[in-house]
Coordinates of C-alpha atoms and ligand atoms in Angstrom, one line a residue:
M1 CA -17.5 -28.6 8.4
K2 CA -20.0 -27.7 5.1
T3 CA -18.6 -25.0 3.2
A4 CA -19.5 -21.1 2.8
V5 CA -21.4 -22.4 -0.3
E6 CA -23.7 -25.3 1.5
Q7 CA -24.2 -22.5 4.1
L8 CA -25.7 -20.0 2.3
Q9 CA -27.9 -22.5 0.7
Q10 CA -29.3 -23.6 3.6
V11 CA -29.9 -20.8 4.9
L12 CA -32.4 -19.7 1.8
R13 CA -33.5 -23.4 2.5
D14 CA -34.1 -22.4 6.4
R15 CA -36.1 -19.1 5.3
V16 CA -34.9 -17.3 7.6
L17 CA -34.2 -14.1 6.1
E18 CA -36.4 -11.0 6.8
Q19 CA -36.2 -10.4 3.0
E20 CA -38.2 -13.0 0.4
A21 CA -34.8 -14.7 -1.1
D22 CA -34.8 -17.9 -3.8
A23 CA -30.9 -17.3 -4.5
F24 CA -28.0 -15.1 -3.4
L25 CA -26.1 -13.2 -6.5
V26 CA -22.6 -12.2 -5.0
T27 CA -20.2 -10.5 -7.6
S28 CA -17.6 -8.9 -5.5
P29 CA -14.0 -10.2 -6.2
Q30 CA -13.2 -10.9 -2.4
N31 CA -16.3 -12.8 -2.4
R32 CA -15.7 -14.5 -5.3
L33 CA -12.8 -16.0 -4.3
Y34 CA -14.0 -16.3 -1.0
L35 CA -16.6 -19.0 -2.3
T36 CA -15.3 -20.7 -5.0
G37 CA -11.3 -20.5 -4.0
F38 CA -10.8 -19.2 -7.5
P39 CA -9.0 -15.8 -7.8
S40 CA -11.0 -13.6 -10.8
S41 CA -11.4 -10.4 -12.2
A42 CA -15.0 -10.4 -13.2
G43 CA -17.8 -13.1 -12.9
G44 CA -20.6 -13.8 -10.3
V45 CA -21.6 -16.6 -8.2
L46 CA -25.3 -17.1 -8.0
V47 CA -26.6 -19.7 -5.4
T48 CA -30.1 -21.1 -4.9
R49 CA -31.7 -23.4 -2.7
D50 CA -29.8 -26.6 -4.5
A51 CA -27.5 -25.3 -6.9
S52 CA -24.4 -22.9 -6.9
Y53 CA -22.9 -21.6 -9.9
F54 CA -19.4 -19.3 -10.6
L55 CA -20.2 -17.3 -14.0
T56 CA -17.1 -16.4 -15.4
D57 CA -15.4 -15.1 -19.0
F58 CA -13.0 -17.2 -21.2
R59 CA -10.3 -15.8 -20.0
Y60 CA -10.6 -17.7 -16.7
F61 CA -13.4 -20.9 -18.2
E62 CA -10.7 -23.4 -18.3
A63 CA -8.6 -23.3 -15.2
A64 CA -12.2 -22.6 -13.2
Q65 CA -13.3 -26.0 -14.4
R66 CA -9.9 -28.0 -13.1
Q67 CA -10.0 -25.3 -9.3
V68 CA -13.6 -24.9 -8.5
T69 CA -15.5 -27.7 -6.6
S70 CA -17.8 -25.5 -4.7
C71 CA -20.2 -24.5 -8.1
Q72 CA -20.4 -25.4 -11.5
V73 CA -18.6 -23.3 -13.8
V74 CA -20.6 -21.5 -16.4
L75 CA -18.6 -19.9 -19.3
M76 CA -19.8 -16.5 -19.4
T77 CA -21.0 -15.4 -22.2
R78 CA -24.5 -12.9 -22.5
L79 CA -25.1 -12.1 -19.0
S80 CA -28.7 -11.7 -20.2
D81 CA -28.7 -15.0 -21.6
N82 CA -26.5 -17.0 -18.9
F83 CA -29.4 -15.9 -16.0
W84 CA -32.0 -16.5 -19.1
E85 CA -31.3 -19.7 -18.2
L86 CA -30.6 -20.1 -14.6
V87 CA -34.3 -18.0 -13.5
Q88 CA -36.1 -20.2 -15.8
R89 CA -34.1 -23.3 -14.5
H90 CA -34.8 -22.7 -10.9
K91 CA -37.7 -20.5 -11.1
L92 CA -36.1 -17.5 -9.5
K93 CA -38.4 -14.5 -8.1
H94 CA -36.2 -12.6 -6.1
V95 CA -32.2 -12.5 -6.1
L96 CA -30.5 -10.8 -3.1
V97 CA -27.7 -8.9 -4.1
E98 CA -24.4 -8.3 -2.2
N99 CA -24.7 -4.6 -2.1
A100 CA -21.2 -3.9 -1.7
G101 CA -20.1 -5.9 -5.1
L102 CA -21.8 -3.1 -6.9
N103 CA -22.0 0.6 -8.0
L104 CA -25.1 2.3 -8.9
A105 CA -24.2 1.5 -12.2
D106 CA -24.2 -2.2 -12.1
A107 CA -26.8 -2.4 -9.5
R108 CA -29.7 -0.6 -12.1
N109 CA -28.5 -2.9 -14.7
Y110 CA -28.9 -6.1 -12.8
R111 CA -32.4 -5.3 -11.6
E112 CA -33.5 -4.1 -15.4
M113 CA -32.1 -7.5 -15.9
F114 CA -34.0 -8.9 -13.9
A115 CA -36.9 -7.5 -14.2
L116 CA -37.3 -8.5 -17.8
L117 CA -36.8 -12.3 -16.6
G118 CA -39.5 -11.9 -14.5
A119 CA -37.5 -11.5 -11.2
Q120 CA -36.3 -8.5 -9.0
T121 CA -33.1 -8.0 -6.9
V122 CA -33.3 -7.4 -3.4
E123 CA -30.9 -4.4 -2.5
T124 CA -30.2 -4.6 0.9
N125 CA -27.2 -5.2 3.0
T126 CA -28.3 -8.7 4.5
L127 CA -26.1 -10.7 2.2
D128 CA -23.0 -8.6 2.7
R129 CA -23.3 -9.2 6.6
L130 CA -24.0 -13.0 5.9
L131 CA -21.2 -13.0 3.9
R132 CA -19.2 -11.3 7.1
G133 CA -20.2 -13.6 9.2
L134 CA -19.1 -16.9 7.2
R135 CA -16.0 -15.1 6.5
A136 CA -15.0 -14.6 9.9
V137 CA -14.5 -18.0 11.1
K138 CA -12.2 -19.6 9.5
T139 CA -12.8 -23.0 8.1
P140 CA -9.2 -25.8 8.2
Q141 CA -8.0 -25.0 4.7
E142 CA -8.8 -21.5 5.3
L143 CA -6.5 -21.5 7.9
K144 CA -3.9 -23.7 6.4
K145 CA -3.7 -20.7 3.8
I146 CA -3.5 -18.2 6.7
K147 CA -0.5 -20.0 8.1
A148 CA 1.7 -20.5 5.5
A149 CA 1.9 -16.5 4.8
Q150 CA 2.7 -16.0 7.8
S151 CA 5.6 -18.6 8.2
I152 CA 6.9 -16.5 5.2
T153 CA 6.4 -13.2 6.7
D154 CA 8.4 -15.1 9.6
A155 CA 11.3 -16.3 7.2
A156 CA 11.1 -12.1 5.5
F157 CA 11.6 -11.4 9.1
S158 CA 14.4 -13.7 10.1
H159 CA 16.3 -12.9 6.8
I160 CA 15.8 -9.0 7.4
L161 CA 17.4 -9.0 10.7
T162 CA 20.3 -10.7 9.2
I163 CA 21.3 -7.6 6.7
L164 CA 19.6 -4.8 8.6
R165 CA 22.4 -2.2 9.6
P166 CA 22.6 1.5 10.0
G167 CA 23.2 3.1 6.3
M168 CA 20.1 1.1 4.9
T169 CA 17.3 2.9 3.6
E170 CA 13.6 2.1 4.6
R171 CA 13.1 1.8 1.2
E172 CA 15.5 -0.4 0.4
I173 CA 14.6 -2.9 3.8
A174 CA 10.5 -3.0 1.9
L175 CA 12.0 -3.8 -0.7
E176 CA 14.3 -6.9 0.6
I177 CA 11.4 -8.2 2.6
E178 CA 8.9 -7.8 -0.5
F179 CA 12.3 -9.6 -2.6
F180 CA 12.4 -12.3 -0.3
M181 CA 8.9 -12.7 0.8
R182 CA 8.6 -13.4 -3.1
K183 CA 11.5 -15.5 -4.3
S184 CA 9.8 -18.1 -0.6
G185 CA 6.9 -18.2 -3.4
A186 CA 4.6 -15.4 -1.9
Q187 CA 2.1 -14.7 -5.1
G188 CA 2.6 -11.1 -3.8
V189 CA 2.8 -8.6 -0.8
A190 CA -0.6 -8.5 1.6
F191 CA -0.2 -5.0 1.4
D192 CA 2.2 -1.9 0.7
L193 CA 5.3 -2.9 3.1
I194 CA 5.1 -0.3 6.1
V195 CA 9.0 0.6 7.1
V196 CA 9.9 3.6 9.0
S197 CA 12.3 4.5 11.6
G198 CA 13.5 7.7 13.9
A199 CA 11.6 9.8 14.1
N200 CA 9.1 8.4 11.2
G201 CA 7.9 5.7 13.4
S202 CA 5.5 7.9 15.0
L203 CA 3.6 8.0 11.5
C204 CA 1.9 4.3 12.3
H205 CA 1.3 4.3 8.2
G206 CA 4.0 5.8 6.9
V207 CA 5.2 5.1 3.7
P208 CA 8.8 3.8 3.4
S209 CA 11.3 6.6 2.9
E210 CA 15.1 7.5 1.7
K211 CA 15.5 7.8 5.1
K212 CA 18.7 5.6 5.8
I213 CA 18.7 4.3 9.3
A214 CA 20.8 5.1 12.0
P215 CA 22.8 4.1 15.3
G216 CA 19.8 4.5 18.2
D217 CA 16.4 4.4 16.0
L218 CA 13.7 2.3 16.6
V219 CA 12.6 0.6 13.2
T220 CA 9.0 -1.0 13.1
M221 CA 8.7 -2.9 10.0
D222 CA 4.4 -4.0 9.2
I223 CA 5.1 -6.5 6.7
G224 CA 2.9 -9.2 5.2
A225 CA 3.0 -11.7 2.5
L226 CA -0.5 -13.1 0.2
L227 CA -0.5 -17.0 -0.5
D228 CA -3.2 -18.5 -2.1
G229 CA -5.2 -15.4 -1.9
Y230 CA -4.8 -15.2 2.0
H231 CA -2.8 -12.6 3.6
S232 CA -0.7 -12.0 6.6
D233 CA 0.2 -9.9 9.2
M234 CA 2.8 -8.7 11.3
T235 CA 4.7 -5.9 13.0
R236 CA 7.9 -5.8 14.8
T237 CA 10.0 -3.2 16.0
V238 CA 13.6 -3.4 16.7
G239 CA 16.6 -1.2 18.2
M240 CA 19.7 0.1 16.3
G241 CA 22.4 -0.3 18.7
S242 CA 21.5 1.0 22.2
L243 CA 18.6 2.8 22.8
S244 CA 17.1 5.5 25.6
E245 CA 15.6 4.6 28.4
E246 CA 12.0 6.4 27.4
Q247 CA 13.0 4.1 24.2
S248 CA 12.9 0.4 26.1
R249 CA 10.1 1.6 28.4
V250 CA 7.6 2.7 25.8
Y251 CA 8.6 -0.6 24.2
H252 CA 7.5 -3.1 27.2
T253 CA 4.4 -1.0 27.6
V254 CA 3.6 -1.7 24.1
L255 CA 4.7 -5.3 24.9
S256 CA 2.5 -5.7 28.1
A257 CA -0.4 -4.3 26.5
Q258 CA -0.2 -6.6 23.7
L259 CA -0.2 -9.5 26.0
A260 CA -3.2 -8.5 28.2
A261 CA -4.9 -8.4 25.0
I262 CA -3.9 -11.7 24.0
E263 CA -4.9 -12.8 26.9
A264 CA -8.0 -11.4 26.8
A265 CA -8.7 -13.0 23.5
K266 CA -11.0 -16.5 24.2
P267 CA -14.2 -17.8 22.9
G268 CA -17.1 -15.6 24.3
A269 CA -14.8 -12.6 24.6
V270 CA -16.5 -9.2 23.2
C271 CA -14.0 -7.9 21.0
S272 CA -14.1 -4.1 22.5
Q273 CA -13.0 -5.9 25.7
V274 CA -10.2 -7.1 23.9
D275 CA -9.5 -3.7 22.6
K276 CA -10.0 -2.5 26.5
A277 CA -7.6 -4.6 27.9
A278 CA -4.6 -3.1 25.7
R279 CA -6.1 0.6 26.0
D280 CA -6.1 0.9 29.5
L281 CA -2.3 -0.2 29.8
I282 CA -1.4 2.1 27.7
D283 CA -3.6 5.1 28.6
K284 CA -2.2 4.9 32.0
D285 CA 1.3 5.9 31.4
Y286 CA 1.2 7.2 27.4
P287 CA -2.4 8.6 27.2
G288 CA -3.7 10.2 23.7
T289 CA -0.3 7.8 22.3
F290 CA -2.7 5.1 20.5
G291 CA -4.9 6.2 18.0
H292 CA -6.1 3.5 16.5
S293 CA -7.8 -0.1 17.0
T294 CA -6.2 -2.7 18.7
G295 CA -6.5 -5.3 16.0
H296 CA -8.9 -6.7 12.6
G297 CA -9.4 -10.0 10.8
V298 CA -7.5 -11.0 8.2
G299 CA -8.5 -13.6 5.6
V300 CA -9.3 -12.6 1.5
E301 CA -8.4 -9.4 3.0
I302 CA -6.0 -8.3 4.7
H303 CA -8.6 -6.2 6.7
E304 CA -12.0 -7.4 7.4
W305 CA -14.4 -7.7 10.5
P306 CA -14.2 -8.3 13.3
N307 CA -12.3 -5.4 15.0
F308 CA -10.8 -5.2 18.4
A309 CA -12.3 -1.7 18.2
P310 CA -13.4 0.3 21.1
S311 CA -17.1 0.0 19.1
C312 CA -17.2 -3.5 17.8
E313 CA -19.5 -5.6 20.3
E314 CA -19.2 -8.6 17.8
V315 CA -18.2 -11.8 20.1
L316 CA -15.6 -14.0 19.6
R317 CA -15.8 -17.8 18.3
P318 CA -13.0 -20.1 17.8
G319 CA -12.1 -20.0 14.3
M320 CA -11.8 -16.0 14.1
V321 CA -8.3 -15.0 12.9
I322 CA -7.6 -11.4 14.2
T323 CA -4.9 -9.1 14.8
V324 CA -3.5 -7.7 18.1
E325 CA -1.1 -4.6 17.4
P326 CA -1.2 -2.1 19.5
G327 CA 1.2 1.2 19.7
I328 CA 2.8 4.2 20.7
Y329 CA 3.3 7.2 18.8
L330 CA 5.0 10.3 20.4
P331 CA 5.2 12.7 17.8
G332 CA 8.4 13.9 16.9
K333 CA 10.1 10.9 18.5
F334 CA 9.6 7.6 18.1
G335 CA 7.1 4.9 17.7
V336 CA 6.2 1.4 18.2
R337 CA 3.7 -1.2 17.0
I338 CA 4.0 -5.0 18.0
E339 CA 1.9 -6.9 15.8
D340 CA 0.9 -10.8 15.3
M341 CA -2.2 -12.5 14.4
I342 CA -4.2 -14.7 16.8
F343 CA -6.7 -17.6 15.9
I344 CA -9.5 -18.0 18.3
T345 CA -9.6 -21.8 19.6
E346 CA -12.4 -23.8 21.7
T347 CA -10.5 -22.3 24.9
G348 CA -8.3 -19.8 24.3
C349 CA -6.4 -18.6 20.9
E350 CA -3.3 -20.1 19.5
N351 CA -0.9 -16.9 18.5
L352 CA -0.1 -17.5 14.4
T353 CA 3.1 -15.9 15.0
E354 CA 6.1 -16.9 15.4
S355 CA 9.0 -14.2 15.2
T356 CA 10.2 -13.2 18.5
K357 CA 8.7 -10.0 20.5
E358 CA 12.1 -9.5 23.0
L359 CA 13.6 -6.3 22.4
L360 CA 16.0 -7.3 19.5
L361 CA 19.1 -4.3 19.0
L362 CA 21.0 -4.7 16.4
Ligands
ZN401 ZN1 -0.1 -5.0 10.1
ZN402 ZN1 -3.0 -5.2 11.2

């Protein structure tokens, strides 16, 4: 399998873009990380038809030289000097920049700098879309990192089950999960962990509060670890002691919807169809209670392309990693969400999440 940088070079060589382009300049942190495998807070990746460079400053230079294999590492001194050299060497005329990575001031600086060097920056969404498409399909190495991040997440969930009890606050639970993840080797959490219980459970992106877990509560934990620059994402809802018939019915409706979406997720399926598989099931019994998308891609960002959303017409391809996370939220009462990460295979999908989805009563 070609690396992402090699695929970008192929695009330049094939001249398949609408715009004239003899190089790509990537500056957003997430896409720099994606192309180099190296996290950094500054720099850029320049890809030409036959070469690629990672420009980074003194703070990262030595480590980058050791770790980055996809690009030649260049010590960034004065940016205009660095680019002067590269523009001359590759006779660059049109440099396609990444729109999402540049604010207006940077875009103007690059435009003026390249103009002085006799080249032009091309500002369109083309490169952004190209990278989004490449990133959606994971390489085996990327998959390995996502799986490792998910293993920590599964282990953190098993751990919290052993200590979760009435009287603990939502914040304590979130903190305990984060502490466990970091002790297990995670570089951090994939996002601010969500732990909501009882009536707070209807706030699907609620912030863990000082509320104490009470008997009869449903507790929703949306958790994920960050490892080697890659994210994981999982949600489980568990019951404290005995639950009402309604709570248990809602749980099983969400679970059926989640399983229906996973069943529908295979190569060739359209993302909106997968969303519909879950949504129809929930709307039948609980209309208006499921107000977010069924899932999102995961990789160097926690939310990336594509989405299991009613408006997403992307077709699933082997290699994509996407969450499946329907929920039902009853304001003032409770909420349930169940989320797995799945990997699209040649024939269907593989579930990357190992934690049980049986309704656990603690
Ligand atoms: Zn989540
Ligand atoms: Zn998610």
